CSV table of C-alpha atoms in Angstrom, one decimal:
chain,number,residue,atom,x,y,z
E,292,UNK,CA,63.7,289.5,270.6
E,293,UNK,CA,63.4,288.9,266.9
E,294,UNK,CA,66.5,286.7,267.0
E,295,UNK,CA,65.1,284.7,269.9
E,296,UNK,CA,61.7,284.4,268.1
E,297,UNK,CA,63.5,283.0,265.0
E,298,UNK,CA,65.4,280.5,267.1
E,299,UNK,CA,62.2,279.3,268.8
E,300,UNK,CA,60.5,279.0,265.4
E,301,UNK,CA,63.4,277.0,264.0
E,302,UNK,CA,63.5,274.7,267.1
E,303,UNK,CA,59.7,274.2,266.8
E,304,UNK,CA,60.0,273.3,263.1
E,305,UNK,CA,62.8,270.8,263.8
E,306,UNK,CA,60.8,269.2,266.6
E,307,UNK,CA,57.7,268.9,264.3
E,308,UNK,CA,59.8,267.3,261.6
E,309,UNK,CA,61.4,265.0,264.1
E,310,UNK,CA,58.0,263.9,265.5
E,311,UNK,CA,56.7,263.3,262.0
E,312,UNK,CA,59.8,261.2,261.1
E,313,UNK,CA,60.0,259.1,264.2
E,314,UNK,CA,56.3,258.5,264.4
E,315,UNK,CA,56.2,257.2,260.8
E,316,UNK,CA,56.1,253.4,260.7
E,317,UNK,CA,59.1,251.7,259.3
E,318,UNK,CA,58.8,249.4,256.3
E,319,UNK,CA,60.8,246.6,254.7
E,320,UNK,CA,60.4,244.6,251.5
E,321,UNK,CA,57.7,241.9,251.6
E,322,UNK,CA,59.0,238.3,251.6
E,323,UNK,CA,58.1,235.8,249.0
E,324,UNK,CA,58.6,232.2,250.0
E,325,UNK,CA,60.5,229.5,248.2
E,326,UNK,CA,57.2,227.9,247.0
E,327,UNK,CA,57.0,230.9,244.6
E,328,UNK,CA,59.5,229.3,242.3
E,329,UNK,CA,59.2,225.7,243.2
E,330,UNK,CA,58.7,223.4,240.2
E,331,UNK,CA,56.7,220.2,240.0
E,332,UNK,CA,58.2,218.1,237.2
E,333,UNK,CA,56.7,214.8,236.0
E,334,UNK,CA,59.3,212.1,235.1
E,335,UNK,CA,59.3,208.6,233.7
E,336,UNK,CA,62.5,207.1,235.1
E,337,UNK,CA,62.7,207.6,238.9
E,338,UNK,CA,62.5,204.0,240.1
E,339,UNK,CA,66.3,203.6,240.4
E,340,UNK,CA,66.4,206.6,242.8
E,341,UNK,CA,63.6,205.4,245.1
E,342,UNK,CA,66.1,203.4,247.2
E,343,UNK,CA,68.1,206.5,248.3
E,344,UNK,CA,69.5,205.7,251.7
E,345,UNK,CA,67.5,206.4,254.9
E,346,UNK,CA,68.5,206.7,258.5
E,347,UNK,CA,67.1,204.3,261.1
E,348,UNK,CA,63.8,205.6,262.4
E,349,UNK,CA,64.0,207.0,266.0
E,350,UNK,CA,62.7,204.6,268.7
E,351,UNK,CA,62.4,207.4,271.3
E,352,UNK,CA,61.2,211.0,271.4
E,353,UNK,CA,58.1,212.8,270.1
E,354,UNK,CA,58.7,211.7,266.5
E,355,UNK,CA,57.4,208.3,267.5
E,356,UNK,CA,53.9,209.7,267.6
E,357,UNK,CA,53.8,210.0,263.8
E,358,UNK,CA,51.6,207.2,262.5
E,359,UNK,CA,50.0,206.5,265.9
E,360,UNK,CA,46.5,207.2,267.1
E,361,UNK,CA,45.4,210.2,269.1
E,362,UNK,CA,44.9,208.2,272.3
E,363,UNK,CA,48.7,207.9,272.5
E,364,UNK,CA,49.0,211.6,272.3
E,365,UNK,CA,46.3,212.2,274.9
E,366,UNK,CA,47.9,209.7,277.3
E,367,UNK,CA,51.3,211.4,277.0
E,368,UNK,CA,50.5,215.1,276.7
E,369,UNK,CA,46.8,215.5,277.5
E,370,UNK,CA,44.4,217.8,275.7
E,371,UNK,CA,45.9,220.6,273.5
E,372,UNK,CA,45.3,224.3,274.2
E,373,UNK,CA,43.7,224.6,270.7
E,374,UNK,CA,42.5,222.4,267.9
E,375,UNK,CA,42.6,224.2,264.5
E,376,UNK,CA,42.0,223.3,260.9
E,377,UNK,CA,44.7,223.4,258.2
E,378,UNK,CA,44.6,223.8,254.4
E,379,UNK,CA,45.7,220.2,253.9
E,380,UNK,CA,42.9,218.3,255.6
E,381,UNK,CA,44.6,217.5,258.9
E,382,UNK,CA,43.9,219.3,262.2
E,383,UNK,CA,46.6,221.1,264.2
E,384,UNK,CA,46.7,220.3,267.9
E,385,UNK,CA,48.6,223.2,269.5
E,386,UNK,CA,50.4,222.8,272.8
E,387,UNK,CA,51.5,226.3,273.8
E,388,UNK,CA,51.4,226.5,277.6
E,389,UNK,CA,55.1,227.1,277.8
E,390,UNK,CA,57.7,228.3,275.3
E,391,UNK,CA,60.1,225.6,276.5
E,392,UNK,CA,57.7,222.9,275.7
E,393,UNK,CA,56.0,224.3,272.6
E,394,UNK,CA,54.9,221.9,269.9
E,395,UNK,CA,52.1,221.2,267.4
E,396,UNK,CA,50.7,217.9,266.2
E,397,UNK,CA,49.0,217.3,262.9
E,398,UNK,CA,46.1,214.9,263.1
E,399,UNK,CA,44.0,213.4,260.3
E,400,UNK,CA,41.4,210.6,260.7
E,401,UNK,CA,42.6,210.3,264.4
E,402,UNK,CA,46.1,209.5,263.2
E,403,UNK,CA,49.2,211.7,263.8
E,404,UNK,CA,50.6,212.8,260.4
E,405,UNK,CA,53.3,215.2,261.6
E,406,UNK,CA,54.8,216.9,264.7
E,407,UNK,CA,56.4,220.3,264.8
E,408,UNK,CA,58.7,221.1,267.8
E,409,UNK,CA,60.1,224.5,268.8
E,410,UNK,CA,60.4,224.0,272.6
E,411,UNK,CA,63.9,223.2,273.8
E,412,UNK,CA,62.7,220.8,276.5
E,413,UNK,CA,60.8,218.6,274.2
E,414,UNK,CA,62.5,215.3,273.3
E,415,UNK,CA,63.0,215.6,269.6
E,416,UNK,CA,65.6,212.8,269.3
E,417,UNK,CA,67.9,212.5,267.4
E,418,UNK,CA,67.8,216.3,267.1
E,419,UNK,CA,67.4,219.1,269.6
E,420,UNK,CA,66.3,222.7,269.4
E,421,UNK,CA,69.4,224.8,269.7
E,422,UNK,CA,71.7,222.2,268.2
E,423,UNK,CA,74.4,223.6,265.9
E,424,UNK,CA,74.2,222.9,262.1
E,425,UNK,CA,77.8,221.5,262.0
E,426,UNK,CA,76.8,218.9,264.6
E,427,UNK,CA,73.7,218.0,262.5
E,428,UNK,CA,75.9,217.5,259.4
E,429,UNK,CA,78.3,215.2,261.4
E,430,UNK,CA,75.6,212.9,262.7
E,431,UNK,CA,73.1,212.9,259.8
E,432,UNK,CA,73.0,211.6,256.3
E,433,UNK,CA,72.4,214.7,254.2
E,434,UNK,CA,71.7,214.6,250.4
E,435,UNK,CA,70.6,217.2,247.9
E,436,UNK,CA,67.9,214.8,246.7
E,437,UNK,CA,65.5,213.0,249.0
E,438,UNK,CA,63.0,210.4,247.7
E,439,UNK,CA,59.5,209.7,249.1
E,440,UNK,CA,56.9,207.1,248.1
E,441,UNK,CA,53.1,207.3,248.4
E,442,UNK,CA,51.7,203.9,247.3
E,443,UNK,CA,53.5,203.2,244.0
E,444,UNK,CA,54.1,206.8,243.2
E,445,UNK,CA,57.7,208.2,243.6
E,446,UNK,CA,58.6,211.7,244.5
E,447,UNK,CA,62.1,213.3,244.5
E,448,UNK,CA,62.7,216.5,246.4
E,449,UNK,CA,65.6,218.6,245.4
E,450,UNK,CA,67.2,221.1,247.9
E,451,UNK,CA,68.8,224.3,246.8
E,452,UNK,CA,72.0,225.7,248.3
E,453,UNK,CA,69.8,227.9,250.5
E,454,UNK,CA,67.8,224.9,251.7
E,455,UNK,CA,71.1,223.0,252.6
E,456,UNK,CA,71.9,225.9,255.0
E,457,UNK,CA,68.6,226.7,256.5
E,458,UNK,CA,65.9,224.1,255.6
E,459,UNK,CA,67.3,220.6,255.5
E,460,UNK,CA,65.3,217.5,254.7
E,461,UNK,CA,66.4,214.3,256.3
E,462,UNK,CA,65.0,210.9,255.4
E,463,UNK,CA,64.4,208.1,258.0
E,464,UNK,CA,62.9,204.7,257.5
E,465,UNK,CA,59.2,205.7,256.9
E,466,UNK,CA,59.7,209.2,258.3
E,467,UNK,CA,61.0,212.6,257.2
E,468,UNK,CA,62.4,215.5,259.2
E,469,UNK,CA,62.5,219.1,258.1
E,470,UNK,CA,65.1,221.0,260.0
E,471,UNK,CA,64.7,224.8,260.3
E,472,UNK,CA,68.0,226.4,261.0
E,473,UNK,CA,68.7,230.0,262.0
E,474,UNK,CA,71.1,231.4,259.4
E,475,UNK,CA,72.6,233.9,261.8
E,476,UNK,CA,73.3,231.6,264.8
E,477,UNK,CA,73.5,228.3,262.8
E,478,UNK,CA,71.2,226.8,265.5
E,479,UNK,CA,68.3,224.5,264.9
E,480,UNK,CA,65.1,226.6,265.5
E,481,UNK,CA,62.4,224.0,264.8
E,482,UNK,CA,61.9,220.4,263.7
E,483,UNK,CA,59.0,219.1,261.7
E,484,UNK,CA,58.6,215.3,261.6
E,485,UNK,CA,56.2,214.1,258.9
E,486,UNK,CA,55.0,211.1,257.0
E,487,UNK,CA,55.6,210.8,253.3
E,488,UNK,CA,52.0,211.7,252.1
E,489,UNK,CA,52.0,214.9,254.2
E,490,UNK,CA,55.4,215.9,252.9
E,491,UNK,CA,54.2,215.4,249.3
E,492,UNK,CA,51.0,217.4,250.0
E,493,UNK,CA,53.1,220.3,251.3
E,494,UNK,CA,55.6,220.3,248.4
E,495,UNK,CA,58.1,222.3,250.3
E,496,UNK,CA,60.9,221.9,247.8
E,497,UNK,CA,61.3,221.5,244.0
E,498,UNK,CA,59.8,218.2,243.3
E,499,UNK,CA,59.9,215.7,240.4
E,500,UNK,CA,57.6,212.6,240.4
E,501,UNK,CA,56.7,209.4,238.7
E,502,UNK,CA,53.1,208.2,238.8
E,503,UNK,CA,50.1,210.1,240.1
E,504,UNK,CA,50.5,213.5,241.8
E,505,UNK,CA,49.0,213.6,245.3
E,506,UNK,CA,46.8,216.7,245.5
E,507,UNK,CA,45.0,218.4,248.4
E,508,UNK,CA,41.3,219.1,248.4
E,509,UNK,CA,40.8,222.9,248.5
E,510,UNK,CA,38.9,224.0,251.6
E,511,UNK,CA,35.5,225.6,251.4
E,512,UNK,CA,35.3,229.4,251.8
E,513,UNK,CA,33.9,229.0,255.3
E,514,UNK,CA,36.6,226.6,256.4
E,515,UNK,CA,39.2,228.9,254.9
E,516,UNK,CA,38.1,231.6,257.2
E,517,UNK,CA,38.7,229.3,260.2
E,518,UNK,CA,42.1,228.3,258.7
E,519,UNK,CA,43.1,232.0,258.4
E,520,UNK,CA,42.2,232.7,262.1
E,521,UNK,CA,44.2,229.6,263.1
E,522,UNK,CA,47.2,230.8,261.0
E,523,UNK,CA,47.2,234.2,262.7
E,524,UNK,CA,47.2,232.6,266.2
E,525,UNK,CA,50.0,230.3,265.2
E,526,UNK,CA,52.0,233.3,263.9
E,527,UNK,CA,51.6,235.0,267.3
E,528,UNK,CA,52.7,231.8,269.1
E,529,UNK,CA,55.7,231.3,266.9
E,530,UNK,CA,56.8,234.9,267.2
E,531,UNK,CA,56.9,234.7,270.9
E,532,UNK,CA,58.7,231.4,270.9
E,533,UNK,CA,61.3,233.0,268.7
E,534,UNK,CA,61.6,236.1,270.9
E,535,UNK,CA,62.0,234.1,274.1
E,536,UNK,CA,64.6,231.9,272.5
E,537,UNK,CA,66.5,235.1,271.9
E,538,UNK,CA,66.1,236.3,275.5
E,539,UNK,CA,63.5,238.9,274.6
E,540,UNK,CA,60.1,239.4,276.3
E,541,UNK,CA,57.0,238.0,274.4
E,542,UNK,CA,54.6,240.5,272.8
E,543,UNK,CA,51.0,240.9,273.9
E,544,UNK,CA,48.4,240.2,271.3
E,545,UNK,CA,46.3,243.2,270.4
E,546,UNK,CA,42.8,242.7,268.9
E,547,UNK,CA,42.8,245.9,266.9
E,548,UNK,CA,46.2,245.1,265.4
E,549,UNK,CA,44.9,241.6,264.6
E,550,UNK,CA,42.0,243.1,262.7
E,551,UNK,CA,44.3,245.5,260.8
E,552,UNK,CA,46.7,242.7,259.9
E,553,UNK,CA,43.8,240.4,258.8
E,554,UNK,CA,42.4,243.2,256.6
E,555,UNK,CA,45.7,243.9,254.9
E,556,UNK,CA,46.3,240.2,254.1
E,557,UNK,CA,42.9,239.9,252.6
E,558,UNK,CA,43.4,243.1,250.7
E,559,UNK,CA,46.7,241.9,249.2
E,560,UNK,CA,45.1,238.6,248.1
E,561,UNK,CA,41.9,240.1,246.6
E,562,UNK,CA,43.6,243.0,244.9
E,563,UNK,CA,46.7,240.9,243.8
E,564,UNK,CA,49.5,243.0,245.2
E,565,UNK,CA,52.3,242.5,247.7
E,566,UNK,CA,53.2,245.8,249.4
E,567,UNK,CA,52.9,247.7,252.7
E,568,UNK,CA,50.8,250.3,250.8
E,569,UNK,CA,47.3,249.3,249.8
E,570,UNK,CA,45.8,250.9,246.7
E,571,UNK,CA,42.6,251.6,248.7
E,572,UNK,CA,43.6,251.7,252.3
E,573,UNK,CA,47.0,253.4,252.1
E,574,UNK,CA,50.3,252.7,254.0
E,575,UNK,CA,50.7,251.3,257.5
E,576,UNK,CA,50.3,254.7,259.1
E,577,UNK,CA,47.0,255.3,257.4
E,578,UNK,CA,45.8,251.8,258.2
E,579,UNK,CA,46.6,252.1,261.9
E,580,UNK,CA,44.9,255.5,262.0
E,581,UNK,CA,41.8,253.9,260.5
E,582,UNK,CA,41.7,251.5,263.5
E,583,UNK,CA,42.4,254.3,266.0
E,584,UNK,CA,45.7,252.7,267.0
E,585,UNK,CA,48.1,255.1,268.7
E,586,UNK,CA,51.8,254.2,268.8
E,587,UNK,CA,55.3,255.6,269.4
E,588,UNK,CA,56.9,253.1,266.9
E,589,UNK,CA,55.4,250.7,264.5
E,590,UNK,CA,56.4,248.2,261.8
E,591,UNK,CA,55.1,245.2,260.0
E,592,UNK,CA,56.4,242.1,258.2
E,593,UNK,CA,54.6,240.7,255.1
E,594,UNK,CA,55.0,237.4,253.3
E,595,UNK,CA,53.3,235.2,250.7
E,596,UNK,CA,53.8,231.8,249.0
E,597,UNK,CA,54.5,229.9,252.2
E,598,UNK,CA,52.3,226.9,252.7
E,599,UNK,CA,51.7,227.5,256.5
E,600,UNK,CA,52.6,229.8,259.4
E,601,UNK,CA,55.6,227.7,260.4
E,602,UNK,CA,57.3,228.2,257.1
E,603,UNK,CA,56.4,232.0,257.0
E,604,UNK,CA,57.9,232.6,260.5
E,605,UNK,CA,61.1,230.8,259.7
E,606,UNK,CA,61.3,232.8,256.4
E,607,UNK,CA,61.1,236.0,258.4
E,608,UNK,CA,63.6,234.9,260.9
E,609,UNK,CA,66.1,234.1,258.2
E,610,UNK,CA,65.6,237.4,256.4
E,611,UNK,CA,67.9,240.0,258.0
E,612,UNK,CA,65.4,242.9,257.5
E,613,UNK,CA,62.4,241.0,258.8
E,614,UNK,CA,64.4,239.4,261.6
E,615,UNK,CA,65.4,242.8,262.9
E,616,UNK,CA,61.8,243.8,263.1
E,617,UNK,CA,60.5,240.7,265.0
E,618,UNK,CA,63.4,240.8,267.4
E,619,UNK,CA,63.1,244.6,268.1
E,620,UNK,CA,63.0,245.1,271.9
E,621,UNK,CA,61.0,248.4,271.5
E,622,UNK,CA,57.8,246.6,270.5
E,623,UNK,CA,55.4,245.3,273.2
E,624,UNK,CA,52.3,244.4,271.1
E,625,UNK,CA,51.6,242.4,268.0
E,626,UNK,CA,48.7,241.6,265.7
E,627,UNK,CA,48.9,238.9,263.0
E,628,UNK,CA,46.6,238.3,260.1
E,629,UNK,CA,46.4,235.6,257.3
E,630,UNK,CA,44.4,235.2,254.2
E,631,UNK,CA,45.1,232.0,252.3
E,632,UNK,CA,48.9,232.3,251.8
E,633,UNK,CA,49.3,236.0,252.5
E,634,UNK,CA,50.6,236.8,255.9
E,635,UNK,CA,50.8,240.1,257.8
E,636,UNK,CA,52.3,240.8,261.3
E,637,UNK,CA,52.2,244.3,262.8
E,638,UNK,CA,54.3,245.3,265.8
E,639,UNK,CA,53.9,248.5,267.8
E,640,UNK,CA,55.2,250.4,270.9
E,641,UNK,CA,52.1,252.1,272.4
E,642,UNK,CA,52.2,255.7,273.4
E,643,UNK,CA,52.6,256.6,277.0
E,644,UNK,CA,49.1,258.1,277.0
E,645,UNK,CA,47.7,254.8,275.7
E,646,UNK,CA,49.5,252.9,278.5
E,647,UNK,CA,48.2,255.3,281.2
E,648,UNK,CA,44.7,255.1,279.9
E,649,UNK,CA,44.7,251.3,279.9
E,650,UNK,CA,46.2,251.2,283.3
E,651,UNK,CA,43.3,253.4,284.6
E,652,UNK,CA,40.8,251.2,282.9
E,653,UNK,CA,42.3,248.1,284.5
E,654,UNK,CA,42.2,249.8,288.0
E,655,UNK,CA,38.6,250.8,287.4
E,656,UNK,CA,37.7,247.2,286.4
E,657,UNK,CA,39.5,245.8,289.4
E,658,UNK,CA,37.5,248.1,291.7
E,659,UNK,CA,34.2,247.1,290.0
E,660,UNK,CA,35.1,243.4,290.4
E,661,UNK,CA,35.9,243.9,294.1
E,662,UNK,CA,32.6,245.8,294.7
E,663,UNK,CA,30.7,243.0,292.9
E,664,UNK,CA,32.5,240.4,295.0
E,665,UNK,CA,31.6,242.2,298.2
E,666,UNK,CA,28.0,242.5,297.1
E,667,UNK,CA,27.8,238.8,296.4
E,668,UNK,CA,29.3,238.1,299.9
E,669,UNK,CA,26.6,240.2,301.5
E,670,UNK,CA,23.7,238.3,299.8
E,671,UNK,CA,22.1,235.5,301.8
E,672,UNK,CA,23.0,231.9,300.7
E,673,UNK,CA,20.4,230.5,298.3
E,674,UNK,CA,19.2,227.0,298.5
E,675,UNK,CA,21.0,224.4,296.4
E,676,UNK,CA,18.9,223.9,293.2
E,677,UNK,CA,20.2,220.4,292.7
E,678,UNK,CA,19.2,219.4,296.2
E,679,UNK,CA,15.7,220.9,295.6
E,680,UNK,CA,15.4,219.0,292.4
E,681,UNK,CA,16.3,215.7,294.1
E,682,UNK,CA,13.7,216.3,296.9
E,683,UNK,CA,11.1,217.1,294.4
E,684,UNK,CA,11.8,214.0,292.4
E,685,UNK,CA,11.8,211.8,295.5
E,686,UNK,CA,8.4,213.2,296.6
């Protein structure tokens, strides 16, 4: 009996240790964007380089919207799902009804300044989402340095070796294309067409310039709050576009996770740290416990120094550790949070108990809705208030 008791005690200890280990959220290193080390260098002799060759501007496809008024957008694509502010003065129009046709349009003063395409069925001529990098190199003029002009000011963007593999910049006549390439598959993930002034405002690469530097006006604190909410929604959208492209199911947005992610992004910015462990709120496990979030598995991706959600998501996708997390088929829920240029995305697999409880709540809600509908059907028809108003007016 004593031997059996010892065996049971050992098995129990092993089970407890296993539960504690597997129920502990996994963590990877936070990601710092290329803008962390980007230099802005004033120069005095750049005029000779301003005529660097450009490709003929596309005459078809969604890139033709850049420089046109919003009426053209509305006629071709209708109203967007959302209209959201950005840190650069323009407004994002988000079209996310279907992953296959996902795109976003930047609008400032009723003029299109940029278009971002991630849907494979959108006409992004001369490029196409899913296109191989080798094919892009064969059909495109690629240079380490790309020149842009804003008025009489000249700007030269210099690409690193990493940029040449995953974040190409292509110059057309009066238009620029940033090509976001998946390092692992060598396929084109997304395309951003932009005008020269927006490109200079973003400063996505190391930049030298001659003349006056184009600067953005910092948003007010109130507007920044709206921008942070918009960035979080865009991270959710972009995550699911990426997952579906890799034949994985999309994740459901969870409001509690969104709040936890938002709080951590703000915490990192305010307290000036970049880590999964907060000096005041603890690691991911403690932060999820504080929000009463139960899970079987959990993880999060962190990033900073990216100028928007698009760049942050492509950064995660091209980082092996972060890519593994966002493409993990165990997770079914996500919450994203942004605070200025700090980004957090939390992924969980809920516990079976959580799923059962939510299923019961849904059934209860369905029954209540059916009862309400039956009650409404039993009530006698009321007179039309509009008709009564008209009769009263006529009398």
